[in-house]
Structures are given as C-alpha cells and as structure tokens.
Short mmCIF file of N, CA, C and O in Angstrom, two decimals:
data_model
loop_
_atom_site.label_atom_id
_atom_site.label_comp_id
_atom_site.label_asym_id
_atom_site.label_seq_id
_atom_site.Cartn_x
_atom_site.Cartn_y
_atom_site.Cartn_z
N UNK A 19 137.00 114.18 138.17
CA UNK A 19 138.05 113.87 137.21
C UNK A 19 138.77 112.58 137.61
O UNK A 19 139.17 111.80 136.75
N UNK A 20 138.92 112.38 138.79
CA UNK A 20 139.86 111.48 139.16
C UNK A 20 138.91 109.83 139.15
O UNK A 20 139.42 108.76 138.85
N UNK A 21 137.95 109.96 139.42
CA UNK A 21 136.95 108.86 139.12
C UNK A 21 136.94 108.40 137.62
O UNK A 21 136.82 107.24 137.24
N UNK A 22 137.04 109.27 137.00
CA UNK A 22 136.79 109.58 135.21
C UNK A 22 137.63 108.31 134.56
O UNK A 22 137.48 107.44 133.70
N UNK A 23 138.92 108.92 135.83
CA UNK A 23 140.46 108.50 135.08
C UNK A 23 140.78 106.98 135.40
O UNK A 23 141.08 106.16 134.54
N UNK A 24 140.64 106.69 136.95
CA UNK A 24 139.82 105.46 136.93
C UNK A 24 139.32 104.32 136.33
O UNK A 24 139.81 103.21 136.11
N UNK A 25 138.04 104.90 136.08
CA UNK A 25 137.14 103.68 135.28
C UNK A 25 137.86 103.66 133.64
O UNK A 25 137.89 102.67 132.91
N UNK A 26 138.40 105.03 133.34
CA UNK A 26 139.42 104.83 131.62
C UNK A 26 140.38 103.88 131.99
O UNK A 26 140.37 102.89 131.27
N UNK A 27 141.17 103.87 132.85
CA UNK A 27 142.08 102.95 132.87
C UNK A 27 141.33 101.52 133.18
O UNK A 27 141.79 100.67 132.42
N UNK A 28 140.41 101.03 133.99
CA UNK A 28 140.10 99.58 134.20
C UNK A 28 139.24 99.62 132.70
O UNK A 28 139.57 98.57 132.15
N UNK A 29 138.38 100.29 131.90
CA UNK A 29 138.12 100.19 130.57
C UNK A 29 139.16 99.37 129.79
O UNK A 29 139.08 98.20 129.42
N UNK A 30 140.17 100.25 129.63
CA UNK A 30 141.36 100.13 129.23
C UNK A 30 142.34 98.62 129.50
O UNK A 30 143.02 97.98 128.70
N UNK A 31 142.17 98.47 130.49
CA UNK A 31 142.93 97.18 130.61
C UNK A 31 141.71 95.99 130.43
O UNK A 31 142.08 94.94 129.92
N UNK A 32 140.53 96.09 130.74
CA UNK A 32 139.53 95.60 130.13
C UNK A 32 139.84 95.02 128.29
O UNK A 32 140.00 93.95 127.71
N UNK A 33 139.82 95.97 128.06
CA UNK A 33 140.17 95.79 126.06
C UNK A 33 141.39 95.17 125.81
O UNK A 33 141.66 94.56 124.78
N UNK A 34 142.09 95.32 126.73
CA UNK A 34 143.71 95.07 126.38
C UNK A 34 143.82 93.33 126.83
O UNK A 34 144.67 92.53 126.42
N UNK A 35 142.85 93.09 127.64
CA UNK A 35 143.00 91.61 128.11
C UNK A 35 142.58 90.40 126.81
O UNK A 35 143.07 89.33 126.46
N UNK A 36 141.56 91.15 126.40
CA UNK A 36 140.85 90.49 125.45
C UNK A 36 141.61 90.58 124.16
O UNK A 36 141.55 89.56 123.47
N UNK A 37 142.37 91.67 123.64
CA UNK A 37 143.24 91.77 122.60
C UNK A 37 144.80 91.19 123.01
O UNK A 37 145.76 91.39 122.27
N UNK A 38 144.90 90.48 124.24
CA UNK A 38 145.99 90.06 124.61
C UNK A 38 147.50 91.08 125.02
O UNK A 38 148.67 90.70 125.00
N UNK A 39 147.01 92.31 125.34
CA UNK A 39 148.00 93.53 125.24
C UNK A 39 148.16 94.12 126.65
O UNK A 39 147.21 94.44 127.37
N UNK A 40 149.66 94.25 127.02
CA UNK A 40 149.82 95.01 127.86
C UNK A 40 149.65 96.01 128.12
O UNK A 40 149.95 96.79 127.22
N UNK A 41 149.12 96.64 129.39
CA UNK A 41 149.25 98.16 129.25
C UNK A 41 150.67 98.35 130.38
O UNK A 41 151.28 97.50 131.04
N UNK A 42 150.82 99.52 130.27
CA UNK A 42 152.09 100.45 131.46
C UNK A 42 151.29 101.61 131.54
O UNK A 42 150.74 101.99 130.50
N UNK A 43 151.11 102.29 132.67
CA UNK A 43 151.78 103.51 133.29
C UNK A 43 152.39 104.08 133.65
O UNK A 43 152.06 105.07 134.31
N UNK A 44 153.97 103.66 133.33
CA UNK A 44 155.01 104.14 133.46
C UNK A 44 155.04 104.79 132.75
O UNK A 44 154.73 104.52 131.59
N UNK A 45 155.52 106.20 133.23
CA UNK A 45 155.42 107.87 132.83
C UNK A 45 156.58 107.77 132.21
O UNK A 45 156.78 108.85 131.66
N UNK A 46 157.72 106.82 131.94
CA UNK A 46 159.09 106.60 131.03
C UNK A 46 159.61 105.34 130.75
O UNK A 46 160.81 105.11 130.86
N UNK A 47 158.90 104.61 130.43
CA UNK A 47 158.84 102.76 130.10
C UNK A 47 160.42 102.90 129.24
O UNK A 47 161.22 102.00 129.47
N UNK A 48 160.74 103.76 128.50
CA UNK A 48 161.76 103.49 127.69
C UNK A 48 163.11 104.61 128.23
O UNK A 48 162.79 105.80 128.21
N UNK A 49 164.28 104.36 128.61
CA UNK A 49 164.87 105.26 128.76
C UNK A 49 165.40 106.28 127.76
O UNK A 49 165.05 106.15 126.59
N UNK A 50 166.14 107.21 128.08
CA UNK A 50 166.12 108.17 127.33
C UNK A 50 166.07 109.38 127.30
O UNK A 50 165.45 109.74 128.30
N UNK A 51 166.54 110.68 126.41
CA UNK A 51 166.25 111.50 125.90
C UNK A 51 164.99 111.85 125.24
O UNK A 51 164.93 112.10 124.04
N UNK A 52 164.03 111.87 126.00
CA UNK A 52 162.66 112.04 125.49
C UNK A 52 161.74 112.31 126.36
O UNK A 52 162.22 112.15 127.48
N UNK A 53 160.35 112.73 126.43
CA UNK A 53 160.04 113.63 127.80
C UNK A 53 158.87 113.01 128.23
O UNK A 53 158.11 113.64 128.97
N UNK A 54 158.63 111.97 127.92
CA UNK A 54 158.35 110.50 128.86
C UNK A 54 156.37 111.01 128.38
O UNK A 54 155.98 111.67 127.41
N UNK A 55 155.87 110.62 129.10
CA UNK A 55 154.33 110.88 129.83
C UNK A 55 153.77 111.09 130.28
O UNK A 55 152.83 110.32 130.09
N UNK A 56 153.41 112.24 131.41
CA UNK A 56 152.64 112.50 132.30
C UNK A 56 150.91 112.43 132.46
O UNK A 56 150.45 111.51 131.78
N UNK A 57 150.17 112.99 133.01
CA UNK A 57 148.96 112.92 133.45
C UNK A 57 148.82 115.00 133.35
O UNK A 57 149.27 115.75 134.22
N UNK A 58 148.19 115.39 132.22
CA UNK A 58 147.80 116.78 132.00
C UNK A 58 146.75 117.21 132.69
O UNK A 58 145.92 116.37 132.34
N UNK A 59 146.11 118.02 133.51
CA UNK A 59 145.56 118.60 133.93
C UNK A 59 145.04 119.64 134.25
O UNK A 59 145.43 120.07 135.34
N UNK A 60 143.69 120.72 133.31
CA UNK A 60 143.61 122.02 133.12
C UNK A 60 143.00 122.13 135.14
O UNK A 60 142.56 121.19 135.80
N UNK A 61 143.18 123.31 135.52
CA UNK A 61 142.44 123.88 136.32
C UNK A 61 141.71 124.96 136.30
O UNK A 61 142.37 125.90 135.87
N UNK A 62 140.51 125.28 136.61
CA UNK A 62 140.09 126.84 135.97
C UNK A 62 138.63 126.32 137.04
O UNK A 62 137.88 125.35 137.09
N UNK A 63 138.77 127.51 137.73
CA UNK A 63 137.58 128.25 138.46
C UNK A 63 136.42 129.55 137.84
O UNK A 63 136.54 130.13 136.76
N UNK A 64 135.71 129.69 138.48
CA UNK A 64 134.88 131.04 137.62
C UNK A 64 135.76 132.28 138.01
O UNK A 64 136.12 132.99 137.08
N UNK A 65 136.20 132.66 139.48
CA UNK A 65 136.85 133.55 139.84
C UNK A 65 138.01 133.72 138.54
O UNK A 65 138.21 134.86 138.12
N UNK A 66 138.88 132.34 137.82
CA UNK A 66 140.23 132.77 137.21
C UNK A 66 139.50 133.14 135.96
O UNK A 66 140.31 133.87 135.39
N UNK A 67 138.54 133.06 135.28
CA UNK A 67 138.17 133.31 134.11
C UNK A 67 136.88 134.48 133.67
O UNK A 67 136.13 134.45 132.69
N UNK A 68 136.96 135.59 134.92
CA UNK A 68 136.66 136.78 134.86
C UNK A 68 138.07 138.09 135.00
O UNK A 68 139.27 137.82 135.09
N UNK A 69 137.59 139.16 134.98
CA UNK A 69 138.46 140.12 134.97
C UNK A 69 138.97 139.88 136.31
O UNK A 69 138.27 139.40 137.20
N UNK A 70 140.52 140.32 136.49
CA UNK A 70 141.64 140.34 137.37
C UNK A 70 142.28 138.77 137.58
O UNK A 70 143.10 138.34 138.39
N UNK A 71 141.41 138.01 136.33
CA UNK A 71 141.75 136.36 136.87
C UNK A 71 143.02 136.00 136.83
O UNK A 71 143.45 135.03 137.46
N UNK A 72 143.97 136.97 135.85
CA UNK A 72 145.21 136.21 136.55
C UNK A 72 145.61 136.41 137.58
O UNK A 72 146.45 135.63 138.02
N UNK A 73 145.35 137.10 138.07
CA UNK A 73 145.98 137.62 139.97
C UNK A 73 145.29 135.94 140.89
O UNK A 73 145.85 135.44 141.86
N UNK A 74 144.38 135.54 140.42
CA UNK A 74 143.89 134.33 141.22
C UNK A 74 144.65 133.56 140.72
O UNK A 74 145.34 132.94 141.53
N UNK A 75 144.94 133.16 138.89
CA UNK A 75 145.84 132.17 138.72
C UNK A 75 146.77 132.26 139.37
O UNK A 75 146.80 131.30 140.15
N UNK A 76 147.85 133.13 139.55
CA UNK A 76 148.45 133.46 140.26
C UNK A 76 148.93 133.06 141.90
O UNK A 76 150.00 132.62 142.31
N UNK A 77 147.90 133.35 142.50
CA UNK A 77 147.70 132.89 143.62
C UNK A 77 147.56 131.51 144.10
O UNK A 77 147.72 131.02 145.21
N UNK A 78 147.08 130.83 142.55
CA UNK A 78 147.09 129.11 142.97
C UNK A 78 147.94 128.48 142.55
O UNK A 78 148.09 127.34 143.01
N UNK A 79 148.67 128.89 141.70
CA UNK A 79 149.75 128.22 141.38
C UNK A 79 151.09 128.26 142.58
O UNK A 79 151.90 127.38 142.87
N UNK A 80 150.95 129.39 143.01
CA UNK A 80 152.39 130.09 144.06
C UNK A 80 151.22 128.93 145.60
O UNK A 80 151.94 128.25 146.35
N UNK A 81 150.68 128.90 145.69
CA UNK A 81 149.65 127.51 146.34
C UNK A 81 150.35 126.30 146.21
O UNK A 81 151.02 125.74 147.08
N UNK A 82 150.20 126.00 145.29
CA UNK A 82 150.17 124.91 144.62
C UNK A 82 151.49 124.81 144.78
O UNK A 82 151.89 124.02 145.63
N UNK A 83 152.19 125.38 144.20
CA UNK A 83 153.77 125.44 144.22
C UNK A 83 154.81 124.91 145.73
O UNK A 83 155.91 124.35 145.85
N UNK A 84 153.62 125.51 146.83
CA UNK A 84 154.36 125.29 147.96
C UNK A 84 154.76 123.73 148.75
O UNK A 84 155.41 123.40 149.75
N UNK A 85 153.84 122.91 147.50
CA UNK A 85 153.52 121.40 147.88
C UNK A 85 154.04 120.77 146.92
O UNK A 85 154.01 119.57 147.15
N UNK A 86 154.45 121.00 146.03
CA UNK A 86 154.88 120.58 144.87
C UNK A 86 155.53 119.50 144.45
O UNK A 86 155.15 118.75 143.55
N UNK A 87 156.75 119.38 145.24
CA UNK A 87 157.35 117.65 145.58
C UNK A 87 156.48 117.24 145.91
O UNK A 87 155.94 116.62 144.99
N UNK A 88 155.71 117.22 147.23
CA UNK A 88 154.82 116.10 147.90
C UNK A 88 153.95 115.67 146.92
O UNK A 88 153.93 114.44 146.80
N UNK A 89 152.98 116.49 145.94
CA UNK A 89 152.07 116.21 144.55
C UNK A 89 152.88 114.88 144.15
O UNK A 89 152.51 113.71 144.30
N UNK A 90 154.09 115.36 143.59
CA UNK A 90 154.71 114.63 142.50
C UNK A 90 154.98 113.29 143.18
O UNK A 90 154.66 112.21 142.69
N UNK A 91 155.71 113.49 144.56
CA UNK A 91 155.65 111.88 145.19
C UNK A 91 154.58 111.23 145.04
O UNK A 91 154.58 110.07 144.63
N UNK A 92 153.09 112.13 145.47
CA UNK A 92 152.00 111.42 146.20
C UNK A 92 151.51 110.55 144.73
O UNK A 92 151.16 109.37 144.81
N UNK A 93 151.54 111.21 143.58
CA UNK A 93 151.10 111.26 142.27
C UNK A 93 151.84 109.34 141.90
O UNK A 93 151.42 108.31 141.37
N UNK A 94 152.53 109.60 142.27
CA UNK A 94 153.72 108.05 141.98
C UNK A 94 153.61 107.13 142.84
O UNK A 94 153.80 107.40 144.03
N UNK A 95 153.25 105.68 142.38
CA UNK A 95 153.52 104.56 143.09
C UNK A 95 154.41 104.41 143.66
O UNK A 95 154.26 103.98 144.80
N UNK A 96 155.88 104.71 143.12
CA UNK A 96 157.02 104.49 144.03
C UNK A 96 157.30 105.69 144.60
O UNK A 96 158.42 105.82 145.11
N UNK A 97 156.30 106.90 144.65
CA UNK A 97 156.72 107.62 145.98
C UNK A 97 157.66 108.70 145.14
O UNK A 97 158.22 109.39 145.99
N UNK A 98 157.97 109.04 144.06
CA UNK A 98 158.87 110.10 143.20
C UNK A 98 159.19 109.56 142.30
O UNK A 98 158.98 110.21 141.27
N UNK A 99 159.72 108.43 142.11
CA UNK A 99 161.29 107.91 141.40
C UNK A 99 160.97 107.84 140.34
O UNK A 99 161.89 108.21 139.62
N UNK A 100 159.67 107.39 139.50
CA UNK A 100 159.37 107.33 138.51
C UNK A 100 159.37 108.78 137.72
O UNK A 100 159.85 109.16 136.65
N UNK A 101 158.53 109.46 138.86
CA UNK A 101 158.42 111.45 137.82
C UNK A 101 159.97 111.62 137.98
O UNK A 101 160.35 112.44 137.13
N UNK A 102 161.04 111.14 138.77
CA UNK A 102 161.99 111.64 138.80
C UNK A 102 163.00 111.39 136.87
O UNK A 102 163.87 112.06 136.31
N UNK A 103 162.29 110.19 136.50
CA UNK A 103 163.15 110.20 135.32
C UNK A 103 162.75 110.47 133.81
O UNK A 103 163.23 110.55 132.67
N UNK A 104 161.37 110.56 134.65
CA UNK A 104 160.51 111.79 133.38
C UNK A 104 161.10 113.35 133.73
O UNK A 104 161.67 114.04 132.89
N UNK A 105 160.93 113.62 134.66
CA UNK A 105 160.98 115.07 135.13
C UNK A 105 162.41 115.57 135.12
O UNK A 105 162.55 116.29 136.11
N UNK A 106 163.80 115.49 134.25
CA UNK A 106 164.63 115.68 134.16
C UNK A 106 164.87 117.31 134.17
O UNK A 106 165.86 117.86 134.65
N UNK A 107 163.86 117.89 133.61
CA UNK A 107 164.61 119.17 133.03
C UNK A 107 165.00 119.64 131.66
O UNK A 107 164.63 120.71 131.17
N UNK A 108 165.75 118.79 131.11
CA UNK A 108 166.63 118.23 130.14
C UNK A 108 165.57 118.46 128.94
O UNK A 108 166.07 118.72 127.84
N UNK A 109 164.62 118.43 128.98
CA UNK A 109 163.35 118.53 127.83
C UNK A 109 162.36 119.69 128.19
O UNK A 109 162.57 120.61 128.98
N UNK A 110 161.08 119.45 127.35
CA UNK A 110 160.10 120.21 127.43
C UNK A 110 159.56 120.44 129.05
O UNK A 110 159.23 121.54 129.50
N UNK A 111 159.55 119.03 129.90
CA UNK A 111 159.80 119.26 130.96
C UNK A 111 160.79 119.69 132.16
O UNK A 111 161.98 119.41 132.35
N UNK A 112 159.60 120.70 133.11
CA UNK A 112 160.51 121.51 134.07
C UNK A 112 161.14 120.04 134.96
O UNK A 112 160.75 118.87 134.98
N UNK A 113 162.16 120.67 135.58
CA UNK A 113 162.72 119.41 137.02
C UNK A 113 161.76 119.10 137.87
O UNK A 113 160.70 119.71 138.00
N UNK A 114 162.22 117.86 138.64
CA UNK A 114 161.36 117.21 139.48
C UNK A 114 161.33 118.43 140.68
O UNK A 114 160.22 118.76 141.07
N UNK A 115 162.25 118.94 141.13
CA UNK A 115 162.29 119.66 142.11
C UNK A 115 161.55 121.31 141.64
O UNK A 115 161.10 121.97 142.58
N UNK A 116 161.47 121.78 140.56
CA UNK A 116 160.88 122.87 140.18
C UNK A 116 159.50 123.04 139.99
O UNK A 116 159.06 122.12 139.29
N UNK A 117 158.44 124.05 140.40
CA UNK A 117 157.40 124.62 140.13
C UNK A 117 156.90 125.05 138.77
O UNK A 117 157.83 125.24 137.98
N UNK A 118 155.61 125.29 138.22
CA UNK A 118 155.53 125.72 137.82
C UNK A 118 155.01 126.95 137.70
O UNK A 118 153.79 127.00 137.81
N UNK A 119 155.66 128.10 137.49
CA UNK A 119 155.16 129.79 137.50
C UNK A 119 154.30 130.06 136.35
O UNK A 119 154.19 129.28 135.40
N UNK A 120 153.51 131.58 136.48
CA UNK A 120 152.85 131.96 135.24
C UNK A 120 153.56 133.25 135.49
O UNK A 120 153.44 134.19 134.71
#
C-alpha cells in the first residue's frame, strides 16, 4: 500500500507540472472549522473476517491504540503539528491525543 501511495503522488505531481498546478499535502491547507484531510486506511486480516473476528479486531485496535501519538507524529513531516490542526475533535474527527475504539 504504501509503495502504491507513493508512485500516486509522484504520478500526481507529474500531471500537475505539466498543467502548471500545485499540489499540497497538507491535511488542513485552509484554516478552520472543517475536518481537513487525512490518509484512510482499511485493515482486515483473514483471522478478523471469520467467526469471533471481532475479538481480533478488537485486539488490534487496543494494539494499535497503545502507539497512537507516535503513528500520528511519525505519519507527519513536522512530527504532529500538522494532524494536530486537523485532529481537533471539534468535528467528525476524534482528537489528536485520542484512539480509536470499536
């Protein structure tokens, strides 16, 4: 996936050079009341998508959860600050400092 995402983005700025257009990845280019952009990501194993699979979802998310800042820093060029003003709370999105549970 992460290779995928990659070569879409140098695609991407590829087309944009030639049409004379900027791109951003800034997850909130505009300030505001509004719940910015992130990077979506399904996860699903064979184990979560047989019987008892939510007990595994479960288990990876409360995982997952335990690292959760560090993701969101590691995820950001500047190290948080950017998910920090997407990740308000304030909207559809949870806080920078909060998990997500099932």
């Amino acid at each position: 996936m992460g290779d995928m995402l990659w070569v879409s983005r140098w695609i991407l700025s590829r087309v944009a050079e030639e049409f004379n257009v900027v791109i951003s990845y800034d997850p909130k280019p505009i300030a505001g009341d509004w719940n910015g952009a992130g990077c979506h990501t399904n996860i699903s194993t064979e184990s979560m998508r047989h019987a008892g699979g939510l007990i595994v979802i479960k288990q990876a998310m409360a995982s997952f959860g335990k690292k959760h800042v560090e993701h969101i820093q590691a995820y950001d060029p500047k190290g948080g600050e950017d998910n920090k003003r997407r990740l308000t709370g304030l909207t559809k999105q949870p806080a920078f400092t909060s998990s997500v549970t099932v």
